[in-house]
Amino acid sequence: MSLSHSAGFPHVVITRRVPQHILDYMASAADLQLWEEDHPIPYQTLLDRVPGCAGVYCLLTDRIDAALLDAAGPGLKVISQMAVGVDNIDVKACTARGIPVGNTPGVLTETTADLALALMLATARRIVEAAEFLKAGQWQTWRPMELTGQDVYGCTVGIIGLGRIGTAVARRLRGFDCKLLYTNPSPNPEAEKLGVTDVDLETLLKSSDIVTLHCPLTPETRGLIGAGELALMKPTAILINTARGAVVDQKALFEALQARRIGAAGLDVTDPEPMSKDDPLLTLPNVVVLPHIGSASVATRTRMAQLAADNLVAGLQGEHLPHCVNPEVYD
Ligand code: DGY
């Protein structure tokens, strides 16, 4: 579908339908070519659509690589992603071509932190298992030790990545009287005020009842939690991942959970996505897996779509993007 308002407008490729008022807003500044399907645009189709475009509005399901940038050509002024994570985009290749890349930090922080807490509670208190137990007609009476789990209140939580979302998780957990540890590439100046103690990864893994991941996926964090790291965790420990699936070695995680070398896992992200319904992790009672819904409230997804539109329009107009992951393009 092409939403064309005026000849001579910059051409923009949009890889998925977003709320109509946001499309209308972008259409006031550009000629939009929209992928109408409700699944990701095939890479080859995207490649065929980008020649001569001035902007691409994309999602985390799209691969934006050097070949795509070259296919777009020298008129490409902006890549705007409706997500905070940009691991699907070759940012270095964009920077090398002077193309700013926009993302949507901030607006999804609290919603994603809420979901991390939901996964902690769901796994520690065996919520999904208990609901399935009831639906299966297995609830016969109140038994003293039936479906007993672990307390979240008062436990030790290790936060890997104390950025915006990690900080919002820490704030929530203070209300649960948790002892909080963190590890981050650089110390967070807010940590002391938040009551979060800076430790190394090994100490964090050995000491935490819950380990929660809030780091971006980068070459350094890919496979950060593998067999060795899982072996350091307590046999009752819970791993929560609302960051990116590939931060965890999923095969090693399955083995650790199956052998009860750790207690449980709550995953909102997997590698690959979508996770196959036949994935062995789904056979385990001590695992809750969700389909990447961390930011999925109506208000937050709408804010993300709008912020990505703001980035796009700024880029088309030659202005600095409100949120740019490679500001060095402006040097
Ligand atoms: C992001 O924005 O990177 C999130 O994973 C989407 O919820």
Short mmCIF file of N, CA and C in Angstrom, two decimals, residues 164-250:
data_model
loop_
_atom_site.label_atom_id
_atom_site.label_comp_id
_atom_site.label_asym_id
_atom_site.label_seq_id
_atom_site.Cartn_x
_atom_site.Cartn_y
_atom_site.Cartn_z
N ARG A 164 18.19 1.81 32.22
CA ARG A 164 16.85 2.32 32.54
C ARG A 164 15.95 1.22 33.10
N ILE A 165 15.88 0.08 32.39
CA ILE A 165 14.93 -0.96 32.81
C ILE A 165 15.43 -1.65 34.09
N GLY A 166 16.73 -1.93 34.15
CA GLY A 166 17.28 -2.54 35.36
C GLY A 166 17.01 -1.66 36.58
N THR A 167 17.14 -0.35 36.41
CA THR A 167 16.89 0.58 37.51
C THR A 167 15.41 0.56 37.92
N ALA A 168 14.52 0.51 36.93
CA ALA A 168 13.08 0.46 37.24
C ALA A 168 12.72 -0.84 37.96
N VAL A 169 13.40 -1.92 37.61
CA VAL A 169 13.18 -3.19 38.31
C VAL A 169 13.67 -3.07 39.76
N ALA A 170 14.84 -2.46 39.93
CA ALA A 170 15.39 -2.28 41.28
C ALA A 170 14.43 -1.46 42.15
N ARG A 171 13.89 -0.40 41.59
CA ARG A 171 12.94 0.44 42.35
C ARG A 171 11.76 -0.38 42.84
N ARG A 172 11.23 -1.22 41.95
CA ARG A 172 10.08 -2.06 42.34
C ARG A 172 10.48 -3.03 43.45
N LEU A 173 11.67 -3.63 43.32
CA LEU A 173 12.06 -4.68 44.26
C LEU A 173 12.39 -4.14 45.64
N ARG A 174 12.68 -2.85 45.71
CA ARG A 174 12.87 -2.25 47.05
C ARG A 174 11.60 -2.39 47.86
N GLY A 175 10.47 -2.29 47.16
CA GLY A 175 9.18 -2.46 47.84
C GLY A 175 8.95 -3.89 48.31
N PHE A 176 9.74 -4.82 47.81
CA PHE A 176 9.65 -6.22 48.24
C PHE A 176 10.74 -6.53 49.28
N ASP A 177 11.43 -5.48 49.75
CA ASP A 177 12.51 -5.66 50.73
C ASP A 177 13.59 -6.61 50.25
N CYS A 178 13.88 -6.57 48.97
CA CYS A 178 14.91 -7.47 48.43
C CYS A 178 16.30 -6.88 48.65
N LYS A 179 17.28 -7.76 48.74
CA LYS A 179 18.68 -7.32 48.73
C LYS A 179 19.07 -7.28 47.25
N LEU A 180 19.64 -6.16 46.83
CA LEU A 180 19.86 -5.97 45.39
C LEU A 180 21.34 -5.88 45.04
N LEU A 181 21.74 -6.66 44.05
CA LEU A 181 23.11 -6.64 43.53
C LEU A 181 23.04 -6.28 42.05
N TYR A 182 24.12 -5.72 41.52
CA TYR A 182 24.11 -5.50 40.07
C TYR A 182 25.51 -5.61 39.50
N THR A 183 25.53 -5.85 38.21
CA THR A 183 26.77 -5.75 37.46
C THR A 183 26.46 -5.02 36.16
N ASN A 184 27.39 -4.17 35.77
CA ASN A 184 27.19 -3.30 34.61
C ASN A 184 28.57 -2.99 34.02
N PRO A 185 28.67 -2.72 32.72
CA PRO A 185 30.00 -2.41 32.18
C PRO A 185 30.64 -1.21 32.89
N SER A 186 29.82 -0.21 33.27
CA SER A 186 30.38 0.91 34.04
C SER A 186 29.47 1.14 35.24
N PRO A 187 30.04 1.56 36.39
CA PRO A 187 29.21 1.74 37.59
C PRO A 187 28.08 2.73 37.34
N ASN A 188 26.91 2.46 37.92
CA ASN A 188 25.78 3.36 37.77
C ASN A 188 25.77 4.32 38.97
N PRO A 189 25.89 5.65 38.70
CA PRO A 189 25.97 6.61 39.81
C PRO A 189 24.72 6.62 40.70
N GLU A 190 23.61 6.11 40.18
CA GLU A 190 22.35 6.08 40.95
C GLU A 190 22.31 4.89 41.91
N ALA A 191 23.25 3.95 41.75
CA ALA A 191 23.13 2.66 42.43
C ALA A 191 23.05 2.80 43.95
N GLU A 192 23.90 3.66 44.51
CA GLU A 192 23.93 3.76 45.97
C GLU A 192 22.60 4.25 46.51
N LYS A 193 22.07 5.30 45.84
CA LYS A 193 20.77 5.84 46.24
C LYS A 193 19.67 4.78 46.16
N LEU A 194 19.81 3.90 45.14
CA LEU A 194 18.80 2.84 44.94
C LEU A 194 18.99 1.67 45.90
N GLY A 195 20.12 1.65 46.60
CA GLY A 195 20.41 0.54 47.49
C GLY A 195 20.83 -0.71 46.74
N VAL A 196 21.51 -0.53 45.60
CA VAL A 196 21.95 -1.67 44.79
C VAL A 196 23.47 -1.73 44.85
N THR A 197 24.00 -2.91 45.16
CA THR A 197 25.44 -3.06 45.36
C THR A 197 26.13 -3.58 44.09
N ASP A 198 27.21 -2.92 43.72
CA ASP A 198 27.99 -3.30 42.54
C ASP A 198 28.88 -4.51 42.88
N VAL A 199 28.71 -5.60 42.17
CA VAL A 199 29.54 -6.79 42.39
C VAL A 199 29.99 -7.33 41.03
N ASP A 200 30.93 -8.28 41.05
CA ASP A 200 31.30 -8.89 39.77
C ASP A 200 30.28 -9.97 39.41
N LEU A 201 30.32 -10.39 38.15
CA LEU A 201 29.30 -11.33 37.66
C LEU A 201 29.30 -12.62 38.48
N GLU A 202 30.49 -13.12 38.81
CA GLU A 202 30.54 -14.40 39.54
C GLU A 202 29.87 -14.27 40.91
N THR A 203 30.16 -13.18 41.62
CA THR A 203 29.54 -12.99 42.94
C THR A 203 28.02 -12.88 42.80
N LEU A 204 27.60 -12.13 41.77
CA LEU A 204 26.16 -11.96 41.55
C LEU A 204 25.49 -13.32 41.32
N LEU A 205 26.10 -14.14 40.46
CA LEU A 205 25.47 -15.42 40.12
C LEU A 205 25.43 -16.35 41.33
N LYS A 206 26.50 -16.33 42.13
CA LYS A 206 26.57 -17.23 43.29
C LYS A 206 25.62 -16.80 44.41
N SER A 207 25.37 -15.48 44.52
CA SER A 207 24.64 -14.98 45.70
C SER A 207 23.15 -14.78 45.47
N SER A 208 22.69 -14.77 44.21
CA SER A 208 21.31 -14.33 43.95
C SER A 208 20.31 -15.48 43.98
N ASP A 209 19.13 -15.17 44.51
CA ASP A 209 18.00 -16.10 44.42
C ASP A 209 17.30 -15.93 43.08
N ILE A 210 17.35 -14.68 42.57
CA ILE A 210 16.81 -14.39 41.24
C ILE A 210 17.87 -13.61 40.48
N VAL A 211 18.14 -14.03 39.25
CA VAL A 211 19.05 -13.28 38.37
C VAL A 211 18.20 -12.74 37.23
N THR A 212 18.26 -11.43 37.01
CA THR A 212 17.39 -10.84 35.98
C THR A 212 18.25 -10.06 34.97
N LEU A 213 17.99 -10.31 33.69
CA LEU A 213 18.84 -9.77 32.62
C LEU A 213 18.24 -8.50 32.01
N HIS A 214 19.03 -7.44 32.00
CA HIS A 214 18.55 -6.16 31.43
C HIS A 214 19.66 -5.49 30.62
N CYS A 215 20.44 -6.31 29.92
CA CYS A 215 21.53 -5.75 29.11
C CYS A 215 21.14 -5.85 27.63
N PRO A 216 21.69 -4.97 26.79
CA PRO A 216 21.41 -5.11 25.35
C PRO A 216 22.15 -6.33 24.80
N LEU A 217 21.71 -6.82 23.65
CA LEU A 217 22.46 -7.89 22.97
C LEU A 217 23.56 -7.24 22.14
N THR A 218 24.80 -7.54 22.50
CA THR A 218 25.97 -7.03 21.78
C THR A 218 26.92 -8.22 21.60
N PRO A 219 28.00 -8.04 20.84
CA PRO A 219 28.95 -9.17 20.76
C PRO A 219 29.44 -9.60 22.14
N GLU A 220 29.52 -8.65 23.08
CA GLU A 220 30.02 -8.98 24.43
C GLU A 220 28.98 -9.75 25.26
N THR A 221 27.71 -9.50 25.04
CA THR A 221 26.70 -10.14 25.89
C THR A 221 26.07 -11.38 25.24
N ARG A 222 26.38 -11.64 23.97
CA ARG A 222 25.83 -12.84 23.32
C ARG A 222 26.34 -14.08 24.07
N GLY A 223 25.44 -14.92 24.53
CA GLY A 223 25.85 -16.14 25.25
C GLY A 223 26.43 -15.87 26.62
N LEU A 224 26.16 -14.68 27.18
CA LEU A 224 26.72 -14.31 28.49
C LEU A 224 26.38 -15.34 29.57
N ILE A 225 25.16 -15.87 29.51
CA ILE A 225 24.75 -16.88 30.49
C ILE A 225 24.78 -18.25 29.80
N GLY A 226 25.87 -18.98 30.04
CA GLY A 226 26.04 -20.31 29.46
C GLY A 226 26.15 -21.34 30.57
N ALA A 227 26.61 -22.54 30.19
CA ALA A 227 26.68 -23.64 31.16
C ALA A 227 27.51 -23.24 32.40
N GLY A 228 28.64 -22.59 32.18
CA GLY A 228 29.52 -22.22 33.29
C GLY A 228 28.83 -21.27 34.26
N GLU A 229 28.12 -20.29 33.71
CA GLU A 229 27.44 -19.30 34.57
C GLU A 229 26.27 -19.96 35.30
N LEU A 230 25.53 -20.81 34.60
CA LEU A 230 24.39 -21.48 35.24
C LEU A 230 24.88 -22.38 36.38
N ALA A 231 26.07 -22.96 36.20
CA ALA A 231 26.62 -23.84 37.24
C ALA A 231 26.96 -23.07 38.50
N LEU A 232 27.21 -21.76 38.35
CA LEU A 232 27.54 -20.95 39.54
C LEU A 232 26.29 -20.60 40.35
N MET A 233 25.13 -20.67 39.71
CA MET A 233 23.90 -20.22 40.38
C MET A 233 23.43 -21.23 41.44
N LYS A 234 22.64 -20.75 42.39
CA LYS A 234 22.11 -21.63 43.43
C LYS A 234 21.17 -22.66 42.80
N PRO A 235 21.06 -23.84 43.37
CA PRO A 235 20.15 -24.86 42.79
C PRO A 235 18.68 -24.45 42.83
N THR A 236 18.38 -23.44 43.63
CA THR A 236 17.00 -22.95 43.69
C THR A 236 16.82 -21.65 42.87
N ALA A 237 17.89 -21.16 42.28
CA ALA A 237 17.85 -19.81 41.66
C ALA A 237 16.92 -19.77 40.45
N ILE A 238 16.41 -18.57 40.21
CA ILE A 238 15.49 -18.33 39.08
C ILE A 238 16.18 -17.37 38.11
N LEU A 239 16.13 -17.70 36.82
CA LEU A 239 16.68 -16.80 35.80
C LEU A 239 15.52 -16.12 35.07
N ILE A 240 15.59 -14.79 35.00
CA ILE A 240 14.56 -14.02 34.29
C ILE A 240 15.23 -13.32 33.11
N ASN A 241 14.64 -13.43 31.92
CA ASN A 241 15.19 -12.74 30.75
C ASN A 241 14.10 -11.96 30.03
N THR A 242 14.19 -10.64 30.13
CA THR A 242 13.30 -9.77 29.34
C THR A 242 14.16 -8.92 28.39
N ALA A 243 15.42 -9.34 28.17
CA ALA A 243 16.34 -8.54 27.35
C ALA A 243 16.33 -9.04 25.91
N ARG A 244 17.21 -9.99 25.60
CA ARG A 244 17.22 -10.64 24.29
C ARG A 244 17.57 -12.11 24.50
N GLY A 245 16.92 -12.97 23.72
CA GLY A 245 17.09 -14.41 23.90
C GLY A 245 18.54 -14.85 23.82
N ALA A 246 19.29 -14.27 22.87
CA ALA A 246 20.64 -14.76 22.62
C ALA A 246 21.64 -14.40 23.71
N VAL A 247 21.21 -13.65 24.72
CA VAL A 247 22.10 -13.40 25.87
C VAL A 247 22.29 -14.71 26.66
N VAL A 248 21.35 -15.64 26.49
CA VAL A 248 21.39 -16.91 27.21
C VAL A 248 21.63 -18.05 26.22
N ASP A 249 22.48 -18.99 26.60
CA ASP A 249 22.64 -20.22 25.82
C ASP A 249 21.45 -21.12 26.19
N GLN A 250 20.48 -21.18 25.30
CA GLN A 250 19.20 -21.82 25.62
C GLN A 250 19.32 -23.33 25.84
#
